[in-house]
Amino acid sequence: MTKKIGRQSLRFENVFIKSWASAAGPTEKKGTFGSYYDFTIHDALFGENSFEAAEKRMFTECVKTLLKKASLSINKVDCLIGGDLLNQIVTSAYGARDLDLPFLGIYGACSTMAEAMLLSSMQIDGGFAENILCGTSSHFGSAERQFRFPLELGTPKPPTAQNTVTGTGVLLLSDRRLTQIKEETRIRITSGTIGKPVDPGIKDANNMGAAMAPAAASTIAAHLRELQKKPEDYDIILTGDLGTHGSDLLHILMEKLGFDIRKQHKDCGAMVFAGLPSHYSGGSGCGCCASSLASYFLSEMQKEKFRRILFVATGALLSPTVVQQGETIPGIAHAVSIELAEKHSENDISFQIESF
Amino acid sequence: MTKKIGRQSLRFENVFIKSWASAAGPTEKKGTFGSYYDFTIHDALFGENSFEAAEKRMFTECVKTLLKKASLSINKVDCLIGGDLLNQIVTSAYGARDLDLPFLGIYGACSTMAEAMLLSSMQIDGGFAENILCGTSSHFGSAERQFRFPLELGTPKPPTAQNTVTGTGVLLLSDRRLTQIKEETRIRITSGTIGKPVDPGIKDANNMGAAMAPAAASTIAAHLRELQKKPEDYDIILTGDLGTHGSDLLHILMEKLGFDIRKQHKDCGAMVFAGLPSHYSGGSGCGCCASSLASYFLSEMQKEKFRRILFVATGALLSPTVVQQGETIPGIAHAVSIELAEKHSENDISFQIESF
């Protein structure tokens, strides 16, 4: 089977999601996915002295939670592929240091989780790893200070603004060829599409949905065209954090590209704080779609509520420095197709056990 | 052949370096590799209004130079894997935007070039791409301002300090299976080792060599042990930017681990400004080892001066924010083995031409 399809898309045969874990903050606990997180932190500092230290602890605890759920020793993990929003991706890098893990650091703003899944899937399917941790996180306090204003200033926001999600999502991707059927989940990563930066000319750090929607449209369209799929081939086309305004824009842009995705489309950012006061256009941050995927969506997929999700993490490549110099903010989106395989028959299992 | 060796190392069979290009600044032009760069910029601004814009232009022009040297249309490039030192890796991300390239952004501080080569080699060897651009850059003005002090302050530096290299290095990695022998170079990527963050407890942003030397030692030792090699299996063990102080430390640390690498070891940081006034402990930055590799080392390898280089790019995961909060600075190093294959015989070439 050809593994590369068109310019941007890839097919995977041997990759499955063995386990997942998520953590979130106190506001997220009251939100849509509140009961699905593995744990939530009771305040923004999580017993530490800074938001950055709290984010790192949340990330590291979430990795440990996953390893416990998967009954996997950390020595069996080949590497961690991850990143976060903080300058020099300190959450992930210091997490890898504290966990003593080989580490490949990535930066894709809020597209990081899908980028990690793409790279891990290529590494596993290519035969270079058995188990890879994909992880990312964000924190309201650390991100707002870095990209916009310190929380202490109480700066008001316009309706297009989004609130960074305090959350972590971690996945364990594994090689089916090296796993006994009885230890496999049925959740497979079957294809993916590498995104291009697309720049609609936005300069406003409080309008990230508009900065990301064209990149999401570009990647979803490339995915559907290159893999010859239709929107209805997916139960859900799940974008990262376009928010309500960005989601509306995406629908219009997709229509111009010849696809109506309104029925399939859901956005983690628009969902995560739904119904809560002052959620503006929704949630954002690397941890938004990562914690949503690694809580509600994968758990419900395992229960067969959904069978096919196109996970499209969306990132705004916002740099306060170059935006102050007059540059605009490009978006980028990477897509990963997650599918529930048919149930293994008893025969498959006994056959594999015998052959061991 | 097993592709994964031990916990951290990998073997590649089908990856070669098809082309390379480098650019550097006016000080670097006077340095050790001055006559080897494809082009140099005459002043730090390169006709732009900011150091960041100058760095981006240098990077983009360097990619275009490579494509011209390789006579390759940009549409034939599957993606760009790269990063740089600037927050939100703006040089690479905006470069990918301007070049309309699928983009996988990475952050490994000054270890970025080796990380890009590892990821690209897995992607190519796994059958997911034919041509991948690996690129990285750094700029004295933009990096000093972000990590230490703005140049305009004229802040004095201690002897352990290093000067960020203004430079870009870009490589084109390609799949041998999809290339005719007559279009192949003999420069192959044969193995690699993914590094772990190692933290010796340094807090001084002017002592990066000490922060990185333990990570370099850890990765080189893992590489030699896992792949059952000796230092003398390489003509050069080429670290990124440990500088003179960091290199001395590396020799001591390697000896403790049971390896004497003094004969094989060279450091791009210690070499790049050698003989120039006020070079302190040497050069640093993503662009330091990237521009050295993509100028002097690969050019001389092609002329058979060296046959086997272990390229070990070294990064200090320095975050001014968390260091101000009391954190220490971990280092990370990734290694890639670059080897000159034997000359193809006339028979090989005529055989391959016939079989097309």
XYZ file of C-alpha atoms in Angstrom:
712
model
C 0.000 0.000 0.000
C 1.291 3.454 -0.876
C 1.931 5.374 2.308
C 2.102 8.854 0.827
C -1.036 10.085 -0.919
C -0.872 13.357 -2.837
C 1.444 16.010 -1.481
C 0.275 16.267 2.106
C -1.461 13.036 3.138
C -0.229 9.749 4.587
C -1.706 6.324 5.303
C -0.930 4.220 8.370
C -1.566 0.495 8.778
C -0.101 -0.444 12.130
C -0.764 2.334 14.614
C -3.284 2.256 17.431
C -3.996 4.357 20.499
C -3.219 2.106 23.418
C -4.129 4.471 26.219
C -4.894 8.103 27.001
C -5.142 10.450 29.933
C -6.276 14.008 30.501
C -6.192 16.658 33.177
C -7.794 20.077 33.411
C -8.342 23.121 35.581
C -11.194 24.133 37.886
C -13.155 26.088 35.231
C -12.879 23.232 32.733
C -14.204 20.890 35.429
C -17.497 22.830 35.311
C -17.534 22.643 31.498
C -18.796 20.176 28.903
C -16.147 17.485 29.434
C -15.826 17.988 33.204
C -16.705 14.453 34.239
C -14.402 12.867 31.657
C -10.985 14.192 32.757
C -8.784 11.760 34.681
C -8.110 14.475 37.227
C -8.620 18.191 37.680
C -6.502 20.648 39.623
C -8.347 22.594 42.317
C -6.705 25.964 41.645
C -4.520 27.534 38.967
C -1.310 27.072 40.974
C -1.732 23.348 41.807
C 0.386 23.835 44.944
C 3.305 25.415 43.031
C 4.763 28.929 43.043
C 4.056 29.861 39.419
C 1.606 29.077 36.630
C 4.501 27.597 34.616
C 5.432 25.215 37.448
C 1.737 24.278 37.869
C 1.454 23.509 34.142
C 4.568 21.340 34.260
C 3.283 19.417 37.270
C -0.121 18.888 35.625
C 1.618 17.572 32.498
C 3.956 15.224 34.360
C 1.160 13.882 36.597
C -0.954 13.283 33.508
C 1.814 11.199 31.891
C 2.114 9.187 35.109
C -1.672 8.684 35.138
C -1.547 7.327 31.590
C 1.289 4.918 32.388
C -0.689 3.639 35.388
C -3.848 3.193 33.288
C -1.840 1.363 30.619
C 0.110 -0.689 33.228
C 3.214 0.263 31.280
C 6.672 0.852 32.712
C 8.175 4.152 31.552
C 11.207 2.223 30.283
C 8.958 0.708 27.627
C 8.247 4.154 26.166
C 10.569 4.870 23.240
C 10.175 8.613 23.408
C 7.937 11.571 24.129
C 6.931 13.712 21.174
C 5.302 16.864 22.405
C 5.262 20.562 22.885
C 3.234 23.350 24.386
C 2.568 27.058 24.063
C 5.253 28.356 26.390
C 8.430 29.862 24.974
C 11.084 27.142 24.559
C 8.300 24.564 25.167
C 9.334 24.308 28.798
C 6.385 22.240 29.997
C 7.181 19.312 27.717
C 10.974 19.645 27.857
C 11.120 19.818 31.655
C 8.518 17.045 31.793
C 10.785 14.831 29.659
C 13.713 15.745 31.924
C 11.801 14.833 35.080
C 10.542 11.585 33.532
C 13.975 10.726 32.018
C 12.480 10.215 28.548
C 14.076 10.535 25.105
C 12.411 13.669 23.751
C 11.539 15.160 20.380
C 10.220 18.665 21.009
C 7.801 20.218 18.550
C 6.056 23.569 18.216
C 2.855 23.987 16.272
C 0.968 26.309 18.629
C -2.437 24.686 19.215
C -1.902 22.253 16.312
C 0.717 20.451 18.412
C -1.312 17.351 19.366
C -2.085 16.430 15.758
C 1.526 17.144 14.750
C 2.737 14.828 17.523
C 0.306 12.123 16.389
C 1.458 12.441 12.755
C 5.146 12.211 13.653
C 4.578 9.351 16.093
C 2.482 7.430 13.583
C 5.197 7.740 10.932
C 7.829 6.651 13.448
C 5.797 3.625 14.576
C 4.518 2.595 11.151
C 8.050 2.961 9.756
C 9.322 0.478 12.346
C 11.334 2.925 14.454
C 9.377 2.670 17.706
C 6.971 0.460 19.610
C 5.415 2.929 22.086
C 5.419 6.708 21.791
C 3.868 9.212 24.149
C 2.242 12.221 22.472
C 1.582 14.995 24.921
C 0.702 18.626 25.104
C -0.735 21.116 27.531
C -1.687 24.716 28.094
C -2.505 26.867 31.098
C -4.724 29.942 31.226
C -2.369 31.895 33.493
C 0.921 31.180 31.735
C -0.439 31.591 28.205
C -2.432 34.796 28.740
C 0.609 36.465 30.296
C 2.886 35.382 27.477
C 0.656 36.111 24.491
C -1.664 38.884 25.709
C -1.809 40.451 29.191
C -1.097 39.167 32.713
C -4.378 38.064 34.336
C -3.764 40.497 37.202
C -4.456 43.441 34.856
C -8.049 42.322 34.346
C -7.907 43.436 30.705
C -11.347 43.216 29.052
C -11.716 41.057 25.934
C -13.793 41.446 22.761
C -16.428 38.808 21.801
C -14.049 37.128 19.299
C -11.521 36.414 22.076
C -11.011 32.915 23.463
C -9.862 31.752 26.869
C -6.842 29.447 26.993
C -7.833 26.063 28.407
C -5.919 24.831 31.439
C -5.525 21.246 30.376
C -3.259 18.396 29.348
C -3.863 15.518 26.996
C -1.513 12.558 26.616
C -1.840 9.604 24.242
C 0.139 6.394 24.000
C 0.527 5.306 20.380
C 1.713 1.753 19.782
C 2.626 -0.668 17.029
C -0.053 -3.287 16.340
C 2.570 -5.667 14.928
C 4.282 -5.813 18.310
C 1.108 -6.086 20.395
C -1.014 -9.107 21.206
C -4.602 -8.696 20.057
C -5.955 -8.976 23.589
C -3.828 -5.967 24.578
C -4.960 -3.872 21.634
C -7.682 -1.274 21.729
C -9.734 -0.981 18.545
C -8.854 2.703 18.115
C -6.531 3.087 15.156
C -4.815 5.979 13.454
C -5.380 5.283 9.794
C -4.282 8.407 7.928
C -3.178 11.988 8.327
C -2.516 15.220 6.495
C 0.408 17.597 7.099
C -0.733 21.226 7.069
C 0.692 24.327 5.413
C 0.834 27.706 7.161
C -1.994 29.858 5.727
C -2.089 33.575 6.475
C -5.357 35.503 6.205
C -3.733 38.746 7.395
C -5.093 38.885 10.962
C -3.060 40.997 13.452
C -5.380 40.829 16.479
C -4.343 38.383 19.230
C -8.009 38.338 20.299
C -9.243 36.983 16.977
C -7.440 33.646 16.695
C -10.435 31.811 15.223
C -10.205 33.970 12.113
C -6.433 33.441 11.918
C -6.842 29.636 12.043
C -10.027 28.952 10.049
C -8.374 29.231 6.578
C -5.627 26.784 7.625
C -8.254 24.347 8.929
C -10.176 24.641 5.650
C -6.988 24.115 3.610
C -5.996 20.965 5.540
C -9.495 19.427 5.661
C -9.929 20.020 1.917
C -6.480 18.539 1.159
C -7.320 15.515 3.335
C -10.679 14.857 1.683
C -9.350 15.372 -1.853
C -6.092 13.459 -1.533
C -7.672 10.489 0.247
C -10.815 10.673 -1.910
C -13.154 11.005 1.024
C -16.380 12.870 1.633
C -17.304 14.705 4.850
C -19.924 12.034 5.571
C -17.172 9.403 5.697
C -16.547 10.831 9.169
C -18.953 10.892 12.102
C -17.129 13.953 13.405
C -14.724 16.429 11.857
C -13.258 17.757 15.084
C -11.321 21.010 14.927
C -9.130 22.154 17.782
C -10.017 25.605 18.956
C -11.607 27.752 16.283
C -14.259 28.858 18.776
C -17.763 29.853 17.697
C -16.653 32.710 15.411
C -13.897 30.657 13.767
C -16.279 27.719 13.289
C -18.742 29.912 11.397
C -15.891 31.110 9.198
C -14.736 27.535 8.570
C -18.196 26.514 7.322
C -18.218 29.405 4.828
C -14.661 28.682 3.639
C -15.360 24.950 3.234
C -18.454 25.717 1.200
C -16.324 27.845 -1.145
C -13.996 24.840 -1.501
C -16.955 22.636 -2.432
C -17.585 20.838 0.873
C -20.452 21.207 3.340
C -19.156 20.002 6.705
C -21.817 21.610 8.944
C -23.342 18.248 9.903
C -20.044 16.605 10.842
C -18.192 19.556 12.277
C -17.586 20.026 15.994
C -15.011 22.305 17.602
C -13.389 21.550 20.957
C -12.958 25.280 21.654
C -16.635 26.014 21.053
C -17.679 23.021 23.208
C -15.362 23.104 26.206
C -16.836 26.095 28.062
C -20.339 25.982 26.522
C -22.927 27.367 28.936
C -20.397 28.896 31.308
C -20.420 32.673 31.888
C -17.881 34.797 29.949
C -16.527 32.088 27.719
C -16.426 34.597 24.819
C -15.877 32.694 21.551
C -14.727 29.560 23.414
C -11.584 27.858 24.641
C -8.159 27.684 23.008
C -4.612 26.467 23.658
C -2.750 23.236 22.892
C -4.445 21.646 25.875
C -7.958 22.430 24.597
C -8.261 19.818 21.857
C -5.701 17.516 23.494
C -7.646 17.229 26.753
C -10.989 16.992 24.892
C -9.718 14.163 22.676
C -8.037 12.339 25.566
C -11.204 12.486 27.686
C -14.680 12.642 26.126
C -13.976 11.762 22.493
C -11.738 8.702 22.897
C -13.778 7.357 25.832
C -17.025 7.639 23.873
C -15.351 6.199 20.779
C -14.371 3.160 22.783
C -18.058 2.808 23.717
C -18.905 2.935 19.981
C -20.703 6.296 20.162
C -18.454 7.447 17.279
C -16.559 5.276 14.825
C -14.625 7.735 12.655
C -13.200 11.060 13.780
C -11.072 13.407 11.696
C -9.083 15.223 14.371
C -7.865 18.585 13.039
C -5.806 20.480 15.603
C -5.537 24.137 14.652
C -2.742 26.511 15.616
C -2.296 30.272 15.346
C 1.413 30.938 14.903
C 1.149 34.111 16.981
C 4.416 35.797 17.943
C 3.916 38.951 20.026
C 7.385 40.155 18.895
C 6.871 40.027 15.142
C 3.224 41.125 15.347
C 4.454 44.256 17.129
C 6.787 44.695 14.152
C 3.772 44.695 11.794
C 3.650 41.014 10.768
C 0.361 39.130 10.431
C -0.533 35.829 12.157
C -0.518 32.656 10.025
C -2.542 29.620 11.045
C -1.633 25.961 10.606
C -3.704 22.794 10.979
C -2.711 19.144 10.886
C -5.251 16.330 10.519
C -5.320 12.762 11.821
C -7.982 10.177 11.049
C -8.961 8.069 14.080
C -11.115 5.024 13.397
C -12.722 2.287 15.464
C -11.854 -1.101 13.992
C -14.321 -3.981 13.923
C -14.408 -6.200 16.992
C -11.836 -8.989 16.957
C -13.451 -12.375 16.725
C -12.545 -15.048 19.283
C -10.740 -16.852 16.447
C -8.347 -13.926 15.847
C -7.362 -13.902 19.491
C -6.854 -17.626 19.880
C -4.938 -17.686 16.585
C -2.554 -14.985 17.767
C -2.100 -16.567 21.186
C -1.259 -19.890 19.573
C 1.270 -18.336 17.240
C 3.196 -16.809 20.163
C 17.277 -5.265 9.390
C 16.056 -4.014 12.740
C 15.482 -0.297 12.547
C 15.366 0.422 16.266
C 18.512 -0.407 18.224
C 18.400 -0.180 22.007
C 16.170 2.465 23.496
C 17.378 5.567 21.686
C 19.058 4.579 18.413
C 17.767 3.979 14.893
C 19.199 2.651 11.629
C 18.387 4.047 8.186
C 18.941 2.299 4.861
C 17.508 4.590 2.240
C 18.252 8.188 3.160
C 20.814 10.424 1.491
C 21.605 14.122 1.520
C 20.817 15.315 -1.982
C 21.816 18.930 -1.588
C 22.675 21.581 0.988
C 23.011 25.328 1.300
C 24.204 27.749 3.927
C 24.234 31.448 4.638
C 25.907 33.508 7.331
C 26.552 36.987 8.641
C 29.437 39.416 8.165
C 31.406 38.243 11.244
C 31.042 34.583 10.267
C 32.352 35.492 6.788
C 35.681 36.388 8.432
C 35.665 33.112 10.405
C 36.835 29.560 9.794
C 34.144 28.560 7.292
C 33.899 31.999 5.608
C 34.710 30.861 2.081
C 32.323 27.877 2.240
C 28.957 29.625 2.768
C 26.729 29.913 -0.300
C 26.142 33.555 0.544
C 26.742 35.984 3.385
C 24.699 39.010 4.357
C 26.618 42.293 4.436
C 25.050 43.649 7.623
C 22.870 42.344 10.440
C 19.661 43.821 8.982
C 20.019 42.432 5.420
C 17.944 45.381 4.117
C 15.049 44.715 6.532
C 13.665 46.724 9.463
C 14.350 44.210 12.245
C 16.739 41.389 13.118
C 13.792 38.971 13.040
C 12.840 40.022 9.500
C 16.511 39.771 8.452
C 16.743 36.250 9.878
C 13.587 35.200 8.058
C 14.866 36.607 4.772
C 18.234 34.864 5.204
C 16.431 31.562 5.873
C 14.060 31.860 2.912
C 16.846 32.916 0.513
C 18.907 29.967 1.723
C 16.080 27.524 0.920
C 15.773 29.085 -2.538
C 19.552 28.751 -3.022
C 19.357 25.055 -2.171
C 16.484 24.436 -4.578
C 18.470 26.167 -7.337
C 21.589 24.108 -6.565
C 19.502 20.918 -6.587
C 17.555 21.984 -9.718
C 14.438 20.978 -7.808
C 11.018 22.574 -8.083
C 9.573 23.478 -4.675
C 6.482 21.414 -5.530
C 8.676 18.319 -5.342
C 9.427 18.998 -1.663
C 7.092 17.020 0.582
C 7.566 19.229 3.606
C 9.867 21.427 5.620
C 10.903 20.137 9.036
C 12.618 22.877 10.944
C 12.744 25.337 13.745
C 14.852 28.082 15.194
C 15.588 29.870 18.454
C 12.948 32.575 18.269
C 9.791 32.304 20.352
C 7.067 30.522 18.349
C 9.820 29.526 15.841
C 8.807 32.432 13.619
C 11.734 32.209 11.192
C 10.849 28.695 10.045
C 7.074 29.080 10.283
C 6.977 32.330 8.324
C 9.519 30.861 5.900
C 7.171 27.907 5.292
C 4.293 30.367 4.818
C 6.218 32.437 2.276
C 7.393 29.312 0.419
C 3.922 27.652 0.599
C 5.362 24.446 2.094
C 3.739 21.790 4.301
C 5.449 22.378 7.641
C 6.311 20.384 10.743
C 7.723 22.828 13.269
C 10.145 21.604 15.904
C 11.956 23.145 18.852
C 15.153 21.679 20.242
C 17.112 24.901 20.836
C 20.503 24.401 19.123
C 19.866 20.647 18.721
C 17.234 21.460 16.093
C 19.196 20.484 12.969
C 19.910 16.950 14.202
C 16.302 16.582 15.403
C 15.066 17.634 11.941
C 17.433 15.127 10.303
C 16.239 12.314 12.606
C 12.550 13.012 11.957
C 13.089 13.435 8.209
C 15.108 10.230 7.998
C 12.364 8.259 9.764
C 9.744 9.807 7.494
C 11.722 9.026 4.314
C 12.933 5.584 5.358
C 9.397 4.694 6.476
C 8.091 5.490 2.989
C 6.177 8.648 3.878
C 8.160 11.174 1.832
C 10.544 11.468 -1.098
C 12.191 14.854 -0.448
C 12.268 16.719 2.855
C 13.902 20.037 3.601
C 15.572 20.282 7.020
C 16.321 23.847 7.945
C 17.288 25.992 10.851
C 18.797 29.372 11.554
C 19.839 31.815 14.214
C 20.736 35.494 14.320
C 23.018 37.258 16.780
C 20.730 40.284 17.172
C 17.408 38.503 17.580
C 18.738 35.759 19.874
C 20.819 37.938 22.205
C 17.827 40.224 22.759
C 15.490 37.333 23.475
C 17.711 35.213 25.720
C 20.109 37.713 27.307
C 20.323 41.457 26.663
C 19.629 43.699 23.647
C 22.892 44.340 21.792
C 22.382 48.104 22.211
C 23.095 47.786 25.951
C 26.670 46.662 25.269
C 26.509 44.252 28.225
C 29.921 42.687 28.919
C 30.203 38.881 28.878
C 32.252 36.430 30.936
C 34.798 34.097 29.242
C 32.360 31.142 29.272
C 29.862 33.093 27.155
C 29.291 32.316 23.501
C 28.141 34.519 20.641
C 25.079 33.417 18.697
C 26.025 32.689 15.088
C 24.119 34.561 12.403
C 23.627 31.702 10.020
C 21.294 29.308 8.248
C 21.805 25.736 7.151
C 19.388 23.828 4.939
C 19.621 20.209 3.800
C 17.564 18.269 1.298
C 17.105 14.657 2.414
C 15.842 12.209 -0.183
C 14.826 8.598 -0.647
C 17.439 6.494 -2.470
C 14.744 4.057 -3.623
C 13.071 6.827 -5.603
C 16.265 8.332 -7.033
C 18.336 7.264 -10.011
C 21.908 6.456 -9.076
C 23.311 9.212 -11.295
C 21.269 11.756 -9.330
C 22.397 10.464 -5.960
C 25.176 11.916 -3.882
C 27.194 9.397 -1.888
C 26.397 11.118 1.410
C 24.049 8.914 3.405
C 22.371 9.157 6.779
C 22.887 5.714 8.225
C 21.838 5.925 11.866
C 20.822 8.270 14.635
C 20.209 8.574 18.349
C 17.342 10.469 20.023
C 18.563 12.427 23.035
C 17.192 12.801 26.543
C 17.145 16.138 28.386
C 19.989 16.083 30.921
C 20.174 18.773 33.591
C 23.482 19.542 35.322
C 21.928 22.378 37.350
C 23.343 25.391 35.476
C 21.398 28.675 35.862
C 23.750 31.044 34.013
C 22.693 31.983 30.464
C 26.356 32.766 29.790
C 27.517 29.215 30.497
C 25.652 27.187 27.907
C 28.582 24.877 27.168
C 28.367 23.493 30.700
C 24.581 23.116 30.402
C 24.915 21.094 27.182
C 28.057 18.984 27.695
C 26.359 16.295 29.858
C 23.575 15.863 27.274
C 26.163 15.536 24.499
C 28.044 12.932 26.548
C 24.834 11.023 27.282
C 23.797 10.893 23.608
C 27.257 10.061 22.229
C 27.659 7.261 24.800
C 24.168 5.883 24.017
C 24.967 5.993 20.302
C 28.294 4.188 20.638
C 26.934 1.563 23.041
C 23.634 0.845 21.314
C 25.162 0.637 17.840
C 28.285 -1.130 19.153
C 30.666 1.426 17.759
C 33.955 2.899 18.921
C 34.930 6.575 18.663
C 37.509 5.638 16.012
C 34.700 4.344 13.777
C 34.163 8.032 13.051
C 36.602 10.452 11.433
C 34.870 13.275 13.274
C 32.493 13.419 16.227
C 31.096 16.873 15.548
C 29.233 18.591 18.358
C 27.098 21.654 17.739
C 28.078 24.530 19.929
C 29.676 23.472 23.196
C 32.393 26.095 22.701
C 35.901 25.669 24.085
C 34.814 25.383 27.728
C 32.003 22.937 26.976
C 34.313 20.838 24.785
C 36.808 20.445 27.621
C 33.951 19.344 29.869
C 32.714 16.856 27.272
C 36.130 15.174 27.081
C 36.195 14.717 30.857
C 32.601 13.413 30.957
C 33.213 10.973 28.090
C 36.305 9.640 29.814
C 34.197 8.929 32.899
C 31.788 7.018 30.646
C 34.683 4.941 29.284
C 35.324 6.680 25.958
C 38.223 8.870 24.856
C 36.944 11.018 22.007
C 39.659 13.715 22.059
C 41.120 12.619 18.710
C 37.805 12.534 16.871
C 36.036 15.433 18.540
C 35.483 18.786 16.882
C 32.972 21.451 17.898
C 31.376 23.857 15.415
C 31.043 26.505 18.139
C 34.728 26.337 19.038
C 35.718 26.435 15.341
C 33.435 29.026 13.766
C 35.004 32.212 15.190
C 38.485 30.781 15.918
C 41.140 33.487 15.678
C 38.661 36.372 15.657
C 38.775 38.953 18.509
C 36.286 38.598 21.380
C 34.822 35.261 20.396
C 34.739 34.255 24.086
C 34.116 30.491 24.325
C 32.913 30.309 20.700
C 29.747 30.469 18.651
C 26.306 29.091 19.442
C 22.757 29.030 18.103
C 20.809 26.646 15.863
C 22.499 28.212 12.865
C 26.012 27.496 14.195
C 26.228 23.755 13.536
C 23.640 23.885 10.742
C 25.620 26.403 8.676
C 28.931 24.642 9.475
C 27.566 21.261 8.377
C 25.883 22.672 5.273
C 29.072 24.456 4.177
C 32.530 23.165 5.139
C 31.763 19.666 6.430
C 29.462 18.354 3.693
C 31.497 19.998 0.934
C 34.723 18.451 2.206
C 32.993 15.121 2.747
C 31.966 15.127 -0.879
C 35.658 15.628 -1.737
C 36.448 12.564 0.440
C 38.316 14.545 3.115
C 36.071 12.840 5.711
C 34.108 9.634 5.283
C 32.218 9.241 8.561
C 30.874 12.081 10.714
C 28.787 11.688 13.855
C 26.864 14.966 13.897
C 25.710 15.759 17.443
C 23.722 18.995 17.596
C 23.522 20.242 21.167
C 20.801 22.430 22.641
C 20.426 24.297 25.913
C 16.727 24.394 26.760
C 17.080 27.870 28.239
C 13.854 29.686 29.135
C 14.451 33.158 30.596
C 10.994 32.971 32.262
C 11.470 29.771 34.252
C 15.143 30.470 35.000
C 14.001 33.719 36.624
C 11.633 31.526 38.675
C 14.624 29.500 39.936
C 14.664 26.607 37.455
C 17.899 25.201 36.030
C 18.741 24.782 32.328
C 18.618 21.241 30.885
C 20.599 20.370 27.767
C 19.611 17.988 24.984
C 21.620 16.484 22.124
C 20.536 14.397 19.158
C 23.009 12.472 16.994
C 23.019 11.561 13.307
C 25.611 9.420 11.563
C 26.577 10.751 8.112
C 28.653 8.433 5.934
C 30.223 8.589 2.501
C 29.255 5.495 0.527
C 31.650 3.765 -1.861
C 31.690 5.071 -5.423
C 29.061 3.513 -7.659
C 30.582 1.380 -10.350
C 29.616 1.980 -13.987
C 27.752 -1.341 -13.821
C 25.432 -0.118 -11.053
C 24.457 2.918 -13.083
C 23.840 1.112 -16.358
C 21.904 -1.577 -14.491
C 19.619 0.977 -12.881
C 19.099 2.912 -16.115
C 18.123 -0.305 -17.910
C 15.686 -1.304 -15.201
C 13.774 2.010 -15.529
